[in-house]
Short mmCIF file of C-alpha atoms in Angstrom, two decimals:
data_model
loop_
_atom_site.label_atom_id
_atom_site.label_comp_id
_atom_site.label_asym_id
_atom_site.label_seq_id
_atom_site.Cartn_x
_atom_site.Cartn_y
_atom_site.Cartn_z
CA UNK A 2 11.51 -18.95 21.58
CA UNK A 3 15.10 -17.45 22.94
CA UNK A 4 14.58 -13.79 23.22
CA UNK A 5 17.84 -12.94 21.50
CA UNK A 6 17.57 -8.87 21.77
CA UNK A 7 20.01 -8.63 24.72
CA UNK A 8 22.53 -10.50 23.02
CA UNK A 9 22.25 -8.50 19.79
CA UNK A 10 22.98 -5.27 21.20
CA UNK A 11 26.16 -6.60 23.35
CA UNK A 12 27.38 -7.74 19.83
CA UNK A 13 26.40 -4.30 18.58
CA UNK A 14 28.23 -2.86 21.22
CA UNK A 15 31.00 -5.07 20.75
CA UNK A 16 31.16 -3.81 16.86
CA UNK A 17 31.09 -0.07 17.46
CA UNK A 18 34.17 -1.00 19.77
CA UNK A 19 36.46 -2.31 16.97
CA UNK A 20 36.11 0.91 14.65
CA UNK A 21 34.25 -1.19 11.94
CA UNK A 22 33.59 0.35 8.37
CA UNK A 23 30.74 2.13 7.73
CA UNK A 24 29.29 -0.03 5.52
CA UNK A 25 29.98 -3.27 8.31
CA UNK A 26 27.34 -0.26 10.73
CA UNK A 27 24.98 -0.25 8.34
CA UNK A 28 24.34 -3.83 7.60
CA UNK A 29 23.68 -4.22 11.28
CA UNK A 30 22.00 -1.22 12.00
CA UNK A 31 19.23 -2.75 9.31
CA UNK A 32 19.00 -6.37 11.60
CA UNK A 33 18.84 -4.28 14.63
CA UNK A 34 16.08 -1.74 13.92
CA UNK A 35 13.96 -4.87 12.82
CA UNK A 36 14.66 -6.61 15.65
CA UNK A 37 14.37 -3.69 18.64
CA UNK A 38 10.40 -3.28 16.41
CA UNK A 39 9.71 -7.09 16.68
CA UNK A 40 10.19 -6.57 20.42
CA UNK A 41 8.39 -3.28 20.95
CA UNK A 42 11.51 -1.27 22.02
CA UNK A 43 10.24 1.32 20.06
CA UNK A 44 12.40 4.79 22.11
CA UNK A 45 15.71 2.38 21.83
CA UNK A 46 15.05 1.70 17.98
CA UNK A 47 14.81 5.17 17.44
CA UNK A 48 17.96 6.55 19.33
CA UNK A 49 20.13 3.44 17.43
CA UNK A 50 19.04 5.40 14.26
CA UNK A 51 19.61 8.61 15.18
CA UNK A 52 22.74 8.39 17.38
CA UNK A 53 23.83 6.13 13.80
CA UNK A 54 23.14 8.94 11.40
CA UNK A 55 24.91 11.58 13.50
CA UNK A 56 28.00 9.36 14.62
CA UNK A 57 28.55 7.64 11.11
CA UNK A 58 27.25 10.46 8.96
CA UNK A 59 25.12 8.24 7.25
CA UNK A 60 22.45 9.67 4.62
CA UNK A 61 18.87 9.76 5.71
CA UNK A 62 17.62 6.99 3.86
CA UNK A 63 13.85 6.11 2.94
CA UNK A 64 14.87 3.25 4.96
CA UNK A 65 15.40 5.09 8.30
CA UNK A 66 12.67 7.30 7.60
CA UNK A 67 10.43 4.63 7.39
CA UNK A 68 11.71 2.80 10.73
CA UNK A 69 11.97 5.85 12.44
CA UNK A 70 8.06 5.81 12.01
CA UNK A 71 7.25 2.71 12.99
CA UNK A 72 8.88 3.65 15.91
CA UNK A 73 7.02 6.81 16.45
CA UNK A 74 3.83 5.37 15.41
CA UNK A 75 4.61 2.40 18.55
CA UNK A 76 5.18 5.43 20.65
CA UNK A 77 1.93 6.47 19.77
CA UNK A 78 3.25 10.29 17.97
CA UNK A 79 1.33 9.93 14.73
CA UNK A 80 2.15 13.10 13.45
CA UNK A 81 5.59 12.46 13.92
CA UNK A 82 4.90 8.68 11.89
CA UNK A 83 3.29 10.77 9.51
CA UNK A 84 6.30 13.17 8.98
CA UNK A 85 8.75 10.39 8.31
CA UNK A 86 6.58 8.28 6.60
CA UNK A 87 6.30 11.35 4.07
CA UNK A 88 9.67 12.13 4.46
CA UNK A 89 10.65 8.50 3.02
CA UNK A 90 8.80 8.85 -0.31
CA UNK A 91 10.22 11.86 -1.10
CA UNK A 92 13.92 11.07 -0.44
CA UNK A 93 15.71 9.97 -3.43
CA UNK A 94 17.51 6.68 -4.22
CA UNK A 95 21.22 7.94 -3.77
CA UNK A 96 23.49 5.64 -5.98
CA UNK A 97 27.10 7.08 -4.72
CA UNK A 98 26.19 6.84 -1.10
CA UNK A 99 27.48 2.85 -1.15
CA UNK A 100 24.58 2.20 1.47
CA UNK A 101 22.33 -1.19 1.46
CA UNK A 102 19.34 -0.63 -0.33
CA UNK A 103 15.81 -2.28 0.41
CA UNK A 104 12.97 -2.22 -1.91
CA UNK A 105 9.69 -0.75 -0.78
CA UNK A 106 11.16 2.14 1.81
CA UNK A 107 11.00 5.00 -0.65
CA UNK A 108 7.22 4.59 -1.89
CA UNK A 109 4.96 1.01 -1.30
CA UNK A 110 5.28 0.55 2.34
CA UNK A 111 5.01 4.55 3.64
CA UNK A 112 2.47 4.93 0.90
CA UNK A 113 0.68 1.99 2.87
CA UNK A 114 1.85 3.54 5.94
CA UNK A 115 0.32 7.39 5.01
CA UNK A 116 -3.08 5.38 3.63
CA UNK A 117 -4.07 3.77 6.83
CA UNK A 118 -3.37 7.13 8.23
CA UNK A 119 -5.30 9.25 6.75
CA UNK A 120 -8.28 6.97 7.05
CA UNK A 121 -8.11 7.36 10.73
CA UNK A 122 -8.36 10.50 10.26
CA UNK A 123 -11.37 10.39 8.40
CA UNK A 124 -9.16 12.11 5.14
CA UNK A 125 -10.83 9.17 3.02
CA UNK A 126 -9.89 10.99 -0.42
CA UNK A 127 -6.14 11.39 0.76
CA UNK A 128 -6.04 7.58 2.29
CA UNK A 129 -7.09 6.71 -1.62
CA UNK A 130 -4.61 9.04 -2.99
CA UNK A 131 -1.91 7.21 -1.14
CA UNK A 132 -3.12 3.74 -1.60
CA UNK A 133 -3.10 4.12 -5.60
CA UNK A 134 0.45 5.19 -5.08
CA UNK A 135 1.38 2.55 -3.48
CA UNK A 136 -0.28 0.58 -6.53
CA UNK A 137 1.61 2.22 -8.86
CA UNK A 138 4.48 1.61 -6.79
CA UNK A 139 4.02 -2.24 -7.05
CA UNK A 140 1.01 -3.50 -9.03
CA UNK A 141 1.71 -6.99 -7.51
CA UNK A 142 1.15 -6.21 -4.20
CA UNK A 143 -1.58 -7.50 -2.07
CA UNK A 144 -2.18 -4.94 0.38
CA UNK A 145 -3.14 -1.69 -1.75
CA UNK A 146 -5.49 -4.20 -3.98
CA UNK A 147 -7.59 -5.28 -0.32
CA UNK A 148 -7.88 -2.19 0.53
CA UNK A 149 -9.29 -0.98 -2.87
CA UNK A 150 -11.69 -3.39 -2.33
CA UNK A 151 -12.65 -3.40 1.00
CA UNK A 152 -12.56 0.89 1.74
CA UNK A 153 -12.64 2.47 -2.12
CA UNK A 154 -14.95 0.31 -3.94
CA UNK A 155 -18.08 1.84 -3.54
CA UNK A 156 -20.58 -1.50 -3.11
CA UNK A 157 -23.01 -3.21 -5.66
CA UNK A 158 -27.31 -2.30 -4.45
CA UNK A 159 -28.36 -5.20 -3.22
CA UNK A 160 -29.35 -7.65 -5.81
CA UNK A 161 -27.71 -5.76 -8.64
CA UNK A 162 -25.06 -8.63 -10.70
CA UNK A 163 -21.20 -7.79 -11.38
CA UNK A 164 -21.47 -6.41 -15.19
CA UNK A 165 -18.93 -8.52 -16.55
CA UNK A 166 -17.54 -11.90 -15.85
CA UNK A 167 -14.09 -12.45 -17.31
CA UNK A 168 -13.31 -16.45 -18.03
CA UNK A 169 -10.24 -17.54 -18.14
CA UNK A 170 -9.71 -21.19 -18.96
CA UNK A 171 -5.92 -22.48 -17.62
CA UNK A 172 -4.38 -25.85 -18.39
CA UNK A 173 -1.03 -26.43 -17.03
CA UNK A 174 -0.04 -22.91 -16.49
CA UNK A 175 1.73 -22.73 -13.52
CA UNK A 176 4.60 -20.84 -14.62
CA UNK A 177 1.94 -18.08 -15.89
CA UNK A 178 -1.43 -18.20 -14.51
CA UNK A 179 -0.59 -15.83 -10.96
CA UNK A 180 0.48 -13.13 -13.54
CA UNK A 181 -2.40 -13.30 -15.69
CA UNK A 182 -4.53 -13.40 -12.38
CA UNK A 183 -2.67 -10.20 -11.26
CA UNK A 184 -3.41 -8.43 -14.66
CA UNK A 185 -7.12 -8.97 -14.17
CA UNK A 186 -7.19 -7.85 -10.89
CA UNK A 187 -5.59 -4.72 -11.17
CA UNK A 188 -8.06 -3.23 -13.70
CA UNK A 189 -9.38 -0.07 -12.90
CA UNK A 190 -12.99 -1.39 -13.61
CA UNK A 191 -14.09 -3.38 -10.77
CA UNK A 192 -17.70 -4.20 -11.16
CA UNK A 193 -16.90 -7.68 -12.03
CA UNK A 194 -16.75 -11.45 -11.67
CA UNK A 195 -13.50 -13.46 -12.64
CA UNK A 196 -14.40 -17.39 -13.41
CA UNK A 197 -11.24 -19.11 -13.61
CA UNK A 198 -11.93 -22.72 -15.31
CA UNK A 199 -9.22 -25.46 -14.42
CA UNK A 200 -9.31 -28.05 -16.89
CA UNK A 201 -7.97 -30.89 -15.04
CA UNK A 202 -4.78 -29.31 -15.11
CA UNK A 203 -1.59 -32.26 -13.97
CA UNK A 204 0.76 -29.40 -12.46
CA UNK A 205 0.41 -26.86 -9.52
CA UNK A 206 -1.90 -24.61 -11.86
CA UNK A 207 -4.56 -25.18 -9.34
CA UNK A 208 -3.13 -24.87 -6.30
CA UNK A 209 -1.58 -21.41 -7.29
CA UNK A 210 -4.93 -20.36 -7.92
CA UNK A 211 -6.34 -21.91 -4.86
#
């Protein structure tokens, strides 16, 4: 794999140079954060965002919040991680700003973020706090629903049987049968067993569910 990083930024460079539009900034400043993280240049990531915001007047998006943790959290400042993390769900979507807008920024991923956090610290009630937002946020979502299971579900005594078993027969339902999954799985009640019965199904019904 070409490590590419050095090449971005003389192309970033290269931009800032021609007087581009904001907007032309922005779009790039989103590829490079990502791509300064991928590479662990955590102190460079964060002085692109900042020396951004303050050159192009940009708004202090949920977006740059949330990077500008990561990049504290790589430089090991978690209280600094936890201040922008927090910071990004509590900014508002600004519609007349004409920036880029990416879905998650402003409430699944810091929730996420502020969850794991607060475990560490041993704030169990506050990591579940965060983790049902970040439900709420997007019921679909994987993450939030593991760690329900695996840190907020308190576990069965030891021989002691789920108290309901949901069937579901499917039969060619493709289109439908990850969404119906979904539903089950995000029920509050959670002392149970789902049985999923293919019935020799001739499209990808089963391999969704696999």
């Amino acid at each position: 794999v070409v490590d590419k990083t050095d090449m971005a930024l003389k192309a970033w460079q290269k931009l800032l140079m021609t007087n581009p539009s904001a907007h032309r900034v922005h779009y790039a400043l989103v590829f490079m954060t990502g791509m300064l993280l991928r590479q662990k240049d955590y102190e460079q990531c964060r002085q692109l965002i900042r020396t951004s915001i303050e050159h192009y007047k940009f708004p202090l998006s949920a977006f740059f919040c949330y990077h500008l943790g990561l990049a504290a959290e790589g430089l090991g400042d978690m209280e600094e991680a936890q201040r922008q993390y927090l910071h990004a769900t509590e900014i508002p979507v600004d519609i007349t700003s004409g920036m880029i807008e990416l879905s998650g920024y402003d409430d699944y991923l810091p929730c996420l973020k502020l969850c794991a956090l607060a475990y560490d610290r041993d704030k169990i009630e506050e990591s579940e706090v965060w983790n049902s937002r970040a439900g709420k946020a997007w019921p679909e979502g994987r993450a939030w629903r593991i760690n329900r299971e695996r840190f907020f579900t308190p576990p069965l005594p030891p021989g002691r049987e789920p108290l309901v078993s949901v069937i579901m027969p499917a039969y060619n339902v493709e289109a439908y049968v990850s969404e119906a999954v979904t539903s089950i799985l995000n029920q509050t009640w959670q002392n149970f067993e789902l049985i999923i019965v293919d019935n020799a199904s001739t499209d990808a019904t089963y391999d969704v569910l696999q």
